[in-house]
Backbone atoms as SQL, in Angstrom:
CREATE TABLE atoms (id INTEGER PRIMARY KEY, chain TEXT, resi INTEGER, resn TEXT, atom TEXT, x REAL, y REAL, z REAL);
INSERT INTO atoms VALUES
  (1, 'A', 1, 'GLN', 'N', 4.291, 19.943, 3.953),
  (2, 'A', 1, 'GLN', 'CA', 3.820, 19.360, 2.749),
  (3, 'A', 1, 'GLN', 'C', 3.970, 17.859, 2.868),
  (4, 'A', 2, 'VAL', 'N', 2.888, 17.007, 2.842),
  (5, 'A', 2, 'VAL', 'CA', 3.338, 15.675, 2.966),
  (6, 'A', 2, 'VAL', 'C', 3.748, 15.162, 1.761),
  (7, 'A', 3, 'GLN', 'N', 4.476, 14.227, 1.554),
  (8, 'A', 3, 'GLN', 'CA', 4.675, 13.783, 0.656),
  (9, 'A', 3, 'GLN', 'C', 5.047, 12.073, 0.746),
  (10, 'A', 4, 'LEU', 'N', 4.375, 11.122, -0.349),
  (11, 'A', 4, 'LEU', 'CA', 4.516, 9.492, -0.157),
  (12, 'A', 4, 'LEU', 'C', 5.050, 9.167, -1.149),
  (13, 'A', 5, 'VAL', 'N', 6.049, 8.311, -1.088),
  (14, 'A', 5, 'VAL', 'CA', 6.901, 7.559, -2.190),
  (15, 'A', 5, 'VAL', 'C', 6.719, 6.066, -1.944),
  (16, 'A', 6, 'GLU', 'N', 6.337, 5.456, -2.865),
  (17, 'A', 6, 'GLU', 'CA', 6.238, 4.009, -2.907),
  (18, 'A', 6, 'GLU', 'C', 7.751, 3.678, -3.763),
  (19, 'A', 7, 'SER', 'N', 7.965, 2.577, -3.258),
  (20, 'A', 7, 'SER', 'CA', 9.132, 1.893, -4.349),
  (21, 'A', 7, 'SER', 'C', 8.742, 0.300, -3.936),
  (22, 'A', 8, 'GLY', 'N', 9.491, -0.539, -4.756),
  (23, 'A', 8, 'GLY', 'CA', 9.477, -2.076, -4.842),
  (24, 'A', 8, 'GLY', 'C', 8.875, -2.839, -5.813),
  (25, 'A', 9, 'GLY', 'N', 8.189, -1.688, -6.681),
  (26, 'A', 9, 'GLY', 'CA', 7.416, -2.530, -7.723),
  (27, 'A', 9, 'GLY', 'C', 7.950, -3.099, -8.832),
  (28, 'A', 10, 'GLY', 'N', 7.523, -4.032, -9.516),
  (29, 'A', 10, 'GLY', 'CA', 8.125, -4.772, -10.583),
  (30, 'A', 10, 'GLY', 'C', 7.723, -6.043, -11.223),
  (31, 'A', 11, 'VAL', 'N', 8.211, -6.592, -12.097),
  (32, 'A', 11, 'VAL', 'CA', 7.667, -8.015, -13.056),
  (33, 'A', 11, 'VAL', 'C', 7.738, -8.995, -12.144),
  (34, 'A', 12, 'VAL', 'N', 6.972, -9.988, -11.887),
  (35, 'A', 12, 'VAL', 'CA', 7.285, -11.036, -11.325),
  (36, 'A', 12, 'VAL', 'C', 6.169, -12.086, -11.818),
  (37, 'A', 13, 'ARG', 'N', 6.700, -13.321, -11.865),
  (38, 'A', 13, 'ARG', 'CA', 5.780, -14.552, -12.024),
  (39, 'A', 13, 'ARG', 'C', 4.797, -14.940, -11.343),
  (40, 'A', 14, 'PRO', 'N', 3.786, -15.240, -11.713),
  (41, 'A', 14, 'PRO', 'CA', 2.631, -16.000, -10.689),
  (42, 'A', 14, 'PRO', 'C', 3.457, -16.759, -9.707),
  (43, 'A', 15, 'GLY', 'N', 2.827, -16.726, -8.367),
  (44, 'A', 15, 'GLY', 'CA', 3.327, -17.426, -7.260),
  (45, 'A', 15, 'GLY', 'C', 4.781, -16.745, -6.446),
  (46, 'A', 16, 'GLY', 'N', 4.989, -15.617, -7.202),
  (47, 'A', 16, 'GLY', 'CA', 6.249, -14.842, -6.692),
  (48, 'A', 16, 'GLY', 'C', 5.800, -13.922, -5.815),
  (49, 'A', 17, 'SER', 'N', 6.912, -13.173, -5.358),
  (50, 'A', 17, 'SER', 'CA', 6.596, -12.396, -4.167),
  (51, 'A', 17, 'SER', 'C', 7.388, -11.035, -4.490),
  (52, 'A', 18, 'LEU', 'N', 6.925, -9.822, -3.602),
  (53, 'A', 18, 'LEU', 'CA', 7.482, -8.546, -4.032),
  (54, 'A', 18, 'LEU', 'C', 7.111, -7.844, -2.486),
  (55, 'A', 19, 'ARG', 'N', 8.007, -7.002, -2.204),
  (56, 'A', 19, 'ARG', 'CA', 8.050, -6.482, -1.170),
  (57, 'A', 19, 'ARG', 'C', 7.873, -4.594, -1.576),
  (58, 'A', 20, 'LEU', 'N', 6.671, -3.987, -1.286),
  (59, 'A', 20, 'LEU', 'CA', 6.469, -2.535, -1.737),
  (60, 'A', 20, 'LEU', 'C', 7.054, -1.926, -0.423),
  (61, 'A', 21, 'SER', 'N', 7.318, -0.501, -0.539),
  (62, 'A', 21, 'SER', 'CA', 8.030, 0.147, 0.738),
  (63, 'A', 21, 'SER', 'C', 7.155, 1.613, 0.293),
  (64, 'A', 22, 'CYS', 'N', 6.785, 2.064, 1.741),
  (65, 'A', 22, 'CYS', 'CA', 6.074, 3.512, 1.667),
  (66, 'A', 22, 'CYS', 'C', 7.138, 4.395, 2.541),
  (67, 'A', 23, 'ALA', 'N', 7.557, 5.500, 1.807),
  (68, 'A', 23, 'ALA', 'CA', 8.306, 6.337, 3.016),
  (69, 'A', 23, 'ALA', 'C', 7.542, 7.668, 2.555),
  (70, 'A', 24, 'ALA', 'N', 7.824, 8.492, 3.715),
  (71, 'A', 24, 'ALA', 'CA', 7.159, 9.666, 3.679),
  (72, 'A', 24, 'ALA', 'C', 8.044, 11.085, 4.083),
  (73, 'A', 25, 'SER', 'N', 7.639, 12.075, 3.835),
  (74, 'A', 25, 'SER', 'CA', 8.208, 13.551, 4.326),
  (75, 'A', 25, 'SER', 'C', 6.941, 14.343, 4.599),
  (76, 'A', 26, 'GLY', 'N', 7.422, 15.002, 5.781),
  (77, 'A', 26, 'GLY', 'CA', 6.175, 15.978, 6.307),
  (78, 'A', 26, 'GLY', 'C', 5.549, 15.350, 7.132),
  (79, 'A', 27, 'ILE', 'N', 5.533, 14.088, 7.174),
  (80, 'A', 27, 'ILE', 'CA', 4.493, 13.283, 8.334),
  (81, 'A', 27, 'ILE', 'C', 5.449, 11.954, 8.865),
  (82, 'A', 28, 'ASP', 'N', 5.176, 11.640, 9.715),
  (83, 'A', 28, 'ASP', 'CA', 5.546, 10.460, 10.733),
  (84, 'A', 28, 'ASP', 'C', 4.985, 9.365, 10.522),
  (85, 'A', 29, 'LEU', 'N', 5.258, 8.459, 9.452),
  (86, 'A', 29, 'LEU', 'CA', 4.480, 7.065, 9.329),
  (87, 'A', 29, 'LEU', 'C', 4.379, 6.285, 10.522),
  (88, 'A', 30, 'ASN', 'N', 5.128, 6.533, 11.397),
  (89, 'A', 30, 'ASN', 'CA', 4.999, 5.635, 12.685),
  (90, 'A', 30, 'ASN', 'C', 4.276, 6.073, 13.581),
  (91, 'A', 31, 'SER', 'N', 3.309, 7.314, 13.303),
  (92, 'A', 31, 'SER', 'CA', 2.299, 7.960, 14.026),
  (93, 'A', 31, 'SER', 'C', 0.944, 7.830, 13.393),
  (94, 'A', 32, 'ASN', 'N', 0.974, 7.590, 12.228),
  (95, 'A', 32, 'ASN', 'CA', -0.105, 7.425, 11.421),
  (96, 'A', 32, 'ASN', 'C', -0.863, 5.872, 11.055),
  (97, 'A', 33, 'ALA', 'N', -1.934, 6.027, 10.556),
  (98, 'A', 33, 'ALA', 'CA', -2.246, 4.441, 10.054),
  (99, 'A', 33, 'ALA', 'C', -1.896, 4.742, 8.452),
  (100, 'A', 34, 'VAL', 'N', -1.459, 3.619, 8.093),
  (101, 'A', 34, 'VAL', 'CA', -1.254, 3.520, 6.346),
  (102, 'A', 34, 'VAL', 'C', -2.092, 2.478, 5.629),
  (103, 'A', 35, 'ASN', 'N', -2.653, 2.994, 4.479),
  (104, 'A', 35, 'ASN', 'CA', -3.306, 2.125, 3.895),
  (105, 'A', 35, 'ASN', 'C', -2.753, 1.888, 2.333),
  (106, 'A', 36, 'TRP', 'N', -2.999, 0.743, 2.011),
  (107, 'A', 36, 'TRP', 'CA', -2.560, 0.550, 0.508),
  (108, 'A', 36, 'TRP', 'C', -3.861, 0.471, -0.169),
  (109, 'A', 37, 'TYR', 'N', -3.659, 0.910, -1.253),
  (110, 'A', 37, 'TYR', 'CA', -4.493, 0.779, -2.468),
  (111, 'A', 37, 'TYR', 'C', -4.043, 0.112, -3.719),
  (112, 'A', 38, 'ARG', 'N', -4.747, -0.167, -4.510),
  (113, 'A', 38, 'ARG', 'CA', -4.382, -0.832, -5.829),
  (114, 'A', 38, 'ARG', 'C', -5.444, -0.263, -7.111),
  (115, 'A', 39, 'GLN', 'N', -4.782, 0.008, -8.311),
  (116, 'A', 39, 'GLN', 'CA', -5.752, 0.199, -9.083),
  (117, 'A', 39, 'GLN', 'C', -5.277, -0.556, -10.303),
  (118, 'A', 40, 'ARG', 'N', -6.155, -1.350, -10.994),
  (119, 'A', 40, 'ARG', 'CA', -6.033, -1.938, -11.982),
  (120, 'A', 40, 'ARG', 'C', -6.290, -1.162, -13.227),
  (121, 'A', 41, 'PRO', 'N', -6.163, -1.437, -14.399),
  (122, 'A', 41, 'PRO', 'CA', -6.657, -0.867, -15.531),
  (123, 'A', 41, 'PRO', 'C', -8.160, -0.984, -15.761),
  (124, 'A', 42, 'GLY', 'N', -8.869, -0.015, -15.912),
  (125, 'A', 42, 'GLY', 'CA', -10.038, 0.000, -16.154),
  (126, 'A', 42, 'GLY', 'C', -11.086, 0.062, -15.019),
  (127, 'A', 43, 'ASP', 'N', -10.542, 0.121, -13.700),
  (128, 'A', 43, 'ASP', 'CA', -11.017, -0.271, -12.492),
  (129, 'A', 43, 'ASP', 'C', -10.797, 0.911, -11.588),
  (130, 'A', 44, 'GLU', 'N', -11.617, 1.070, -10.551),
  (131, 'A', 44, 'GLU', 'CA', -11.647, 1.966, -9.443),
  (132, 'A', 44, 'GLU', 'C', -10.710, 1.569, -8.647),
  (133, 'A', 45, 'ARG', 'N', -9.875, 2.556, -7.883),
  (134, 'A', 45, 'ARG', 'CA', -8.831, 2.264, -6.897),
  (135, 'A', 45, 'ARG', 'C', -9.557, 1.640, -5.840),
  (136, 'A', 46, 'GLU', 'N', -9.069, 0.511, -5.207),
  (137, 'A', 46, 'GLU', 'CA', -9.634, -0.524, -4.242),
  (138, 'A', 46, 'GLU', 'C', -8.661, -0.381, -3.020),
  (139, 'A', 47, 'LEU', 'N', -8.813, -0.477, -1.890),
  (140, 'A', 47, 'LEU', 'CA', -8.208, -0.501, -0.685),
  (141, 'A', 47, 'LEU', 'C', -7.956, -2.007, -0.550),
  (142, 'A', 48, 'VAL', 'N', -6.545, -2.479, -0.110),
  (143, 'A', 48, 'VAL', 'CA', -6.228, -3.847, -0.114),
  (144, 'A', 48, 'VAL', 'C', -5.758, -4.237, 1.285),
  (145, 'A', 49, 'ALA', 'N', -5.129, -3.244, 2.143),
  (146, 'A', 49, 'ALA', 'CA', -4.671, -3.696, 3.206),
  (147, 'A', 49, 'ALA', 'C', -3.970, -2.087, 4.157),
  (148, 'A', 50, 'SER', 'N', -4.132, -2.300, 5.379),
  (149, 'A', 50, 'SER', 'CA', -3.948, -1.286, 6.098),
  (150, 'A', 50, 'SER', 'C', -3.428, -1.580, 7.752),
  (151, 'A', 51, 'ILE', 'N', -2.692, -0.606, 7.875),
  (152, 'A', 51, 'ILE', 'CA', -1.980, -0.877, 9.261),
  (153, 'A', 51, 'ILE', 'C', -2.472, 0.282, 10.160),
  (154, 'A', 52, 'SER', 'N', -2.815, 0.263, 11.471),
  (155, 'A', 52, 'SER', 'CA', -3.298, 1.252, 12.387),
  (156, 'A', 52, 'SER', 'C', -2.263, 1.810, 12.840),
  (157, 'A', 53, 'SER', 'N', -2.329, 2.736, 13.598),
  (158, 'A', 53, 'SER', 'CA', -1.225, 3.795, 13.914),
  (159, 'A', 53, 'SER', 'C', -0.166, 2.818, 15.088),
  (160, 'A', 54, 'GLY', 'N', -0.965, 1.609, 15.485),
  (161, 'A', 54, 'GLY', 'CA', 0.028, 0.809, 16.023),
  (162, 'A', 54, 'GLY', 'C', 0.407, -0.258, 15.289),
  (163, 'A', 55, 'THR', 'N', -0.056, -1.524, 15.466),
  (164, 'A', 55, 'THR', 'CA', 0.287, -2.592, 14.565),
  (165, 'A', 55, 'THR', 'C', -0.879, -3.291, 14.037),
  (166, 'A', 56, 'SER', 'N', -2.413, -3.051, 14.549),
  (167, 'A', 56, 'SER', 'CA', -3.492, -3.850, 13.921),
  (168, 'A', 56, 'SER', 'C', -3.395, -3.510, 12.325),
  (169, 'A', 57, 'THR', 'N', -3.629, -4.850, 11.572),
  (170, 'A', 57, 'THR', 'CA', -3.656, -4.628, 10.253),
  (171, 'A', 57, 'THR', 'C', -4.919, -5.371, 9.722),
  (172, 'A', 58, 'SER', 'N', -5.477, -4.703, 8.425),
  (173, 'A', 58, 'SER', 'CA', -6.566, -5.426, 8.067),
  (174, 'A', 58, 'SER', 'C', -6.486, -5.382, 6.511),
  (175, 'A', 59, 'PHE', 'N', -7.116, -6.367, 5.810),
  (176, 'A', 59, 'PHE', 'CA', -6.712, -6.976, 4.523),
  (177, 'A', 59, 'PHE', 'C', -8.294, -7.096, 3.870),
  (178, 'A', 60, 'SER', 'N', -8.062, -6.724, 2.361),
  (179, 'A', 60, 'SER', 'CA', -9.437, -7.308, 1.687),
  (180, 'A', 60, 'SER', 'C', -9.563, -8.651, 1.342),
  (181, 'A', 61, 'ASP', 'N', -10.753, -9.235, 1.324),
  (182, 'A', 61, 'ASP', 'CA', -10.718, -10.794, 1.007),
  (183, 'A', 61, 'ASP', 'C', -9.920, -11.221, -0.259),
  (184, 'A', 62, 'SER', 'N', -9.700, -10.230, -1.139),
  (185, 'A', 62, 'SER', 'CA', -8.954, -10.740, -2.319),
  (186, 'A', 62, 'SER', 'C', -7.415, -11.096, -1.991),
  (187, 'A', 63, 'VAL', 'N', -6.862, -10.399, -0.936),
  (188, 'A', 63, 'VAL', 'CA', -5.442, -10.682, -0.770),
  (189, 'A', 63, 'VAL', 'C', -5.111, -11.253, 0.575),
  (190, 'A', 64, 'LYS', 'N', -6.386, -11.446, 1.245),
  (191, 'A', 64, 'LYS', 'CA', -5.935, -12.004, 2.964),
  (192, 'A', 64, 'LYS', 'C', -5.258, -13.259, 2.763),
  (193, 'A', 65, 'ASP', 'N', -4.404, -13.424, 3.662),
  (194, 'A', 65, 'ASP', 'CA', -3.416, -14.702, 3.787),
  (195, 'A', 65, 'ASP', 'C', -2.391, -14.700, 2.523),
  (196, 'A', 66, 'ARG', 'N', -2.340, -13.614, 1.802),
  (197, 'A', 66, 'ARG', 'CA', -1.043, -13.706, 0.883),
  (198, 'A', 66, 'ARG', 'C', -0.417, -12.544, 1.236),
  (199, 'A', 67, 'PHE', 'N', -1.175, -11.385, 1.561),
  (200, 'A', 67, 'PHE', 'CA', -0.405, -10.153, 1.704),
  (201, 'A', 67, 'PHE', 'C', -0.244, -9.822, 3.139),
  (202, 'A', 68, 'ALA', 'N', 0.784, -9.217, 3.919),
  (203, 'A', 68, 'ALA', 'CA', 1.070, -8.729, 5.010),
  (204, 'A', 68, 'ALA', 'C', 1.563, -7.099, 4.968),
  (205, 'A', 69, 'VAL', 'N', 1.241, -6.751, 6.114),
  (206, 'A', 69, 'VAL', 'CA', 1.765, -5.197, 6.219),
  (207, 'A', 69, 'VAL', 'C', 2.690, -5.011, 7.644),
  (208, 'A', 70, 'SER', 'N', 3.606, -4.291, 7.572),
  (209, 'A', 70, 'SER', 'CA', 4.482, -4.154, 8.734),
  (210, 'A', 70, 'SER', 'C', 5.116, -2.743, 8.660),
  (211, 'A', 71, 'ARG', 'N', 5.438, -2.497, 9.723),
  (212, 'A', 71, 'ARG', 'CA', 6.334, -1.130, 10.017),
  (213, 'A', 71, 'ARG', 'C', 7.812, -1.294, 10.062),
  (214, 'A', 72, 'ASP', 'N', 8.495, -0.642, 9.429),
  (215, 'A', 72, 'ASP', 'CA', 9.942, -0.475, 9.963),
  (216, 'A', 72, 'ASP', 'C', 10.002, 0.738, 10.735),
  (217, 'A', 73, 'SER', 'N', 10.028, 0.802, 12.068),
  (218, 'A', 73, 'SER', 'CA', 9.818, 1.989, 12.799),
  (219, 'A', 73, 'SER', 'C', 11.322, 2.549, 12.699),
  (220, 'A', 74, 'GLY', 'N', 12.405, 2.171, 12.858),
  (221, 'A', 74, 'GLY', 'CA', 13.400, 2.800, 12.647),
  (222, 'A', 74, 'GLY', 'C', 13.773, 3.681, 11.354),
  (223, 'A', 75, 'LYS', 'N', 13.375, 3.106, 10.344),
  (224, 'A', 75, 'LYS', 'CA', 13.418, 3.634, 9.069),
  (225, 'A', 75, 'LYS', 'C', 12.307, 4.451, 8.507),
  (226, 'A', 76, 'ARG', 'N', 11.321, 4.505, 9.491),
  (227, 'A', 76, 'ARG', 'CA', 9.919, 5.112, 9.339),
  (228, 'A', 76, 'ARG', 'C', 9.389, 4.916, 7.943),
  (229, 'A', 77, 'LEU', 'N', 9.238, 3.393, 7.744),
  (230, 'A', 77, 'LEU', 'CA', 8.788, 2.789, 6.491),
  (231, 'A', 77, 'LEU', 'C', 7.501, 2.049, 6.776),
  (232, 'A', 78, 'VAL', 'N', 6.602, 1.776, 5.952),
  (233, 'A', 78, 'VAL', 'CA', 5.641, 0.914, 5.857),
  (234, 'A', 78, 'VAL', 'C', 5.989, 0.238, 4.944),
  (235, 'A', 79, 'HIS', 'N', 5.806, -1.262, 4.756),
  (236, 'A', 79, 'HIS', 'CA', 5.912, -2.340, 3.896),
  (237, 'A', 79, 'HIS', 'C', 4.623, -3.033, 3.762),
  (238, 'A', 80, 'LEU', 'N', 4.391, -3.388, 2.544),
  (239, 'A', 80, 'LEU', 'CA', 3.357, -4.379, 1.822),
  (240, 'A', 80, 'LEU', 'C', 4.290, -5.457, 1.191),
  (241, 'A', 81, 'GLU', 'N', 3.998, -6.653, 2.155),
  (242, 'A', 81, 'GLU', 'CA', 4.847, -8.031, 1.551),
  (243, 'A', 81, 'GLU', 'C', 3.771, -8.723, 0.750),
  (244, 'A', 82, 'MET', 'N', 3.976, -9.137, -0.349),
  (245, 'A', 82, 'MET', 'CA', 3.100, -9.573, -1.512),
  (246, 'A', 82, 'MET', 'C', 3.628, -10.987, -1.817),
  (247, 'A', 83, 'ASN', 'N', 2.996, -11.873, -1.241),
  (248, 'A', 83, 'ASN', 'CA', 2.904, -13.457, -1.864),
  (249, 'A', 83, 'ASN', 'C', 2.373, -14.113, -2.521),
  (250, 'A', 84, 'SER', 'N', 2.494, -15.119, -3.121),
  (251, 'A', 84, 'SER', 'CA', 1.549, -15.976, -4.024),
  (252, 'A', 84, 'SER', 'C', 0.944, -15.197, -4.755),
  (253, 'A', 85, 'LEU', 'N', 1.729, -14.166, -5.749),
  (254, 'A', 85, 'LEU', 'CA', 1.179, -13.320, -6.430),
  (255, 'A', 85, 'LEU', 'C', 0.427, -13.898, -7.663),
  (256, 'A', 86, 'LYS', 'N', -0.825, -13.303, -7.986),
  (257, 'A', 86, 'LYS', 'CA', -1.575, -13.862, -9.004),
  (258, 'A', 86, 'LYS', 'C', -1.522, -12.831, -10.348),
  (259, 'A', 87, 'ILE', 'N', -1.911, -13.269, -11.412),
  (260, 'A', 87, 'ILE', 'CA', -2.190, -12.608, -12.551),
  (261, 'A', 87, 'ILE', 'C', -2.955, -11.276, -12.014),
  (262, 'A', 88, 'GLU', 'N', -4.049, -11.488, -11.433),
  (263, 'A', 88, 'GLU', 'CA', -5.034, -10.310, -10.974),
  (264, 'A', 88, 'GLU', 'C', -4.630, -9.348, -9.985),
  (265, 'A', 89, 'ASP', 'N', -3.464, -9.755, -9.469),
  (266, 'A', 89, 'ASP', 'CA', -2.846, -8.732, -8.601),
  (267, 'A', 89, 'ASP', 'C', -1.936, -7.479, -9.567),
  (268, 'A', 90, 'THR', 'N', -1.857, -7.631, -10.541),
  (269, 'A', 90, 'THR', 'CA', -1.509, -6.717, -11.342),
  (270, 'A', 90, 'THR', 'C', -2.121, -5.392, -11.384),
  (271, 'A', 91, 'ALA', 'N', -1.219, -4.360, -11.073),
  (272, 'A', 91, 'ALA', 'CA', -2.081, -3.195, -10.585),
  (273, 'A', 91, 'ALA', 'C', -0.824, -2.030, -10.371),
  (274, 'A', 92, 'VAL', 'N', -1.196, -0.828, -10.197),
  (275, 'A', 92, 'VAL', 'CA', -0.420, 0.200, -9.943),
  (276, 'A', 92, 'VAL', 'C', -0.699, 0.273, -8.358),
  (277, 'A', 93, 'TYR', 'N', 0.065, 0.176, -7.166),
  (278, 'A', 93, 'TYR', 'CA', -0.200, 0.176, -5.806),
  (279, 'A', 93, 'TYR', 'C', 0.333, 1.610, -5.326),
  (280, 'A', 94, 'TYR', 'N', -0.666, 2.062, -4.517),
  (281, 'A', 94, 'TYR', 'CA', -0.239, 3.455, -3.751),
  (282, 'A', 94, 'TYR', 'C', -0.879, 3.345, -2.227),
  (283, 'A', 95, 'CYS', 'N', 0.202, 4.127, -1.615),
  (284, 'A', 95, 'CYS', 'CA', 0.198, 4.204, -0.099),
  (285, 'A', 95, 'CYS', 'C', -0.574, 5.522, -0.108),
  (286, 'A', 96, 'ASN', 'N', -1.171, 5.533, 1.201),
  (287, 'A', 96, 'ASN', 'CA', -2.276, 6.515, 1.567),
  (288, 'A', 96, 'ASN', 'C', -2.243, 6.734, 2.972),
  (289, 'A', 97, 'VAL', 'N', -2.241, 8.059, 3.409),
  (290, 'A', 97, 'VAL', 'CA', -2.384, 8.493, 4.740),
  (291, 'A', 97, 'VAL', 'C', -3.677, 9.193, 4.747),
  (292, 'A', 98, 'GLN', 'N', -4.672, 9.409, 5.715),
  (293, 'A', 98, 'GLN', 'CA', -5.718, 10.310, 6.082),
  (294, 'A', 98, 'GLN', 'C', -5.682, 10.627, 7.033),
  (295, 'A', 99, 'ARG', 'N', -5.520, 12.030, 7.427),
  (296, 'A', 99, 'ARG', 'CA', -5.417, 13.319, 8.358),
  (297, 'A', 99, 'ARG', 'C', -6.490, 13.990, 8.643),
  (298, 'A', 100, 'TRP', 'N', -6.329, 14.097, 9.873),
  (299, 'A', 100, 'TRP', 'CA', -7.581, 15.382, 10.321),
  (300, 'A', 100, 'TRP', 'C', -6.371, 16.659, 9.944),
  (301, 'A', 101, 'VAL', 'N', -7.207, 17.424, 9.350),
  (302, 'A', 101, 'VAL', 'CA', -6.477, 19.194, 9.110),
  (303, 'A', 101, 'VAL', 'C', -7.628, 20.055, 9.583),
  (304, 'A', 102, 'GLY', 'N', -7.578, 20.530, 10.647),
  (305, 'A', 102, 'GLY', 'CA', -8.976, 21.199, 11.247),
  (306, 'A', 102, 'GLY', 'C', -10.053, 20.224, 11.404),
  (307, 'A', 103, 'ALA', 'N', -11.015, 20.722, 10.565),
  (308, 'A', 103, 'ALA', 'CA', -12.183, 19.787, 10.457),
  (309, 'A', 103, 'ALA', 'C', -12.559, 18.750, 9.695),
  (310, 'A', 104, 'GLU', 'N', -11.508, 18.648, 8.573),
  (311, 'A', 104, 'GLU', 'CA', -11.442, 18.230, 7.425),
  (312, 'A', 104, 'GLU', 'C', -10.562, 16.678, 7.415),
  (313, 'A', 105, 'ILE', 'N', -10.851, 15.721, 6.816),
  (314, 'A', 105, 'ILE', 'CA', -9.951, 14.687, 6.363),
  (315, 'A', 105, 'ILE', 'C', -9.010, 14.838, 5.163),
  (316, 'A', 106, 'VAL', 'N', -8.002, 14.822, 5.124),
  (317, 'A', 106, 'VAL', 'CA', -7.275, 15.162, 3.831),
  (318, 'A', 106, 'VAL', 'C', -6.480, 13.928, 3.415),
  (319, 'A', 107, 'ASP', 'N', -6.536, 13.380, 2.285),
  (320, 'A', 107, 'ASP', 'CA', -5.717, 12.182, 1.790),
  (321, 'A', 107, 'ASP', 'C', -4.566, 12.638, 1.122),
  (322, 'A', 108, 'SER', 'N', -3.501, 11.924, 1.678),
  (323, 'A', 108, 'SER', 'CA', -2.399, 12.064, 0.859),
  (324, 'A', 108, 'SER', 'C', -1.972, 11.001, 0.016),
  (325, 'A', 109, 'TRP', 'N', -1.452, 11.053, -1.009),
  (326, 'A', 109, 'TRP', 'CA', -1.127, 9.511, -2.102),
  (327, 'A', 109, 'TRP', 'C', 0.052, 9.763, -2.345),
  (328, 'A', 110, 'GLY', 'N', 1.002, 8.633, -2.649),
  (329, 'A', 110, 'GLY', 'CA', 1.959, 8.645, -3.360),
  (330, 'A', 110, 'GLY', 'C', 1.840, 8.500, -4.932),
  (331, 'A', 111, 'GLN', 'N', 2.863, 8.448, -5.639),
  (332, 'A', 111, 'GLN', 'CA', 2.816, 8.370, -7.216),
  (333, 'A', 111, 'GLN', 'C', 2.358, 7.147, -7.627),
  (334, 'A', 112, 'GLY', 'N', 2.531, 6.053, -6.925),
  (335, 'A', 112, 'GLY', 'CA', 2.175, 4.658, -7.006),
  (336, 'A', 112, 'GLY', 'C', 3.427, 3.812, -7.521),
  (337, 'A', 113, 'THR', 'N', 3.507, 2.610, -7.678),
  (338, 'A', 113, 'THR', 'CA', 4.320, 1.877, -8.085),
  (339, 'A', 113, 'THR', 'C', 3.403, 0.435, -8.911),
  (340, 'A', 114, 'GLN', 'N', 4.197, 0.397, -9.937),
  (341, 'A', 114, 'GLN', 'CA', 3.427, -0.500, -10.785),
  (342, 'A', 114, 'GLN', 'C', 3.915, -2.279, -10.402),
  (343, 'A', 115, 'VAL', 'N', 2.938, -3.104, -10.169),
  (344, 'A', 115, 'VAL', 'CA', 3.279, -4.597, -9.938),
  (345, 'A', 115, 'VAL', 'C', 2.547, -5.295, -11.253),
  (346, 'A', 116, 'THR', 'N', 3.547, -5.926, -11.777),
  (347, 'A', 116, 'THR', 'CA', 2.737, -6.933, -12.871),
  (348, 'A', 116, 'THR', 'C', 3.243, -8.267, -12.846),
  (349, 'A', 117, 'VAL', 'N', 2.058, -8.961, -12.614),
  (350, 'A', 117, 'VAL', 'CA', 2.392, -10.518, -12.525),
  (351, 'A', 117, 'VAL', 'C', 2.352, -11.056, -13.870),
  (352, 'A', 118, 'SER', 'N', 3.018, -11.972, -14.228),
  (353, 'A', 118, 'SER', 'CA', 2.797, -12.360, -15.716),
  (354, 'A', 118, 'SER', 'C', 3.721, -13.562, -15.811),
  (355, 'A', 119, 'SER', 'N', 3.057, -14.461, -16.622),
  (356, 'A', 119, 'SER', 'CA', 4.108, -15.806, -16.964),
  (357, 'A', 119, 'SER', 'C', 4.932, -15.433, -18.207);
């Protein structure tokens, strides 16, 4: 069974930084693409960043140039580094892995970690 666990959320002032981490059991994050989503109150969950099974990354326009995604291969973690945080970045952040299981794509999600940007 795949379990994902996010950590590192908290409260930060506008312009500040946070680093989120995603850890997994039942799956090797070093061998899988990992996505970071966020969900603001009242909004749908949105994809903000991805890292391929290698090191290729992609970002939504809203976070491009402010967020970075990286792997700690030794610890089998994926990090979301968030800089120049804005109030509108306030959301619950989730890591996600999609895998083929037979003929189906299965999504695995963590429980989420709250990020609050407030002055």
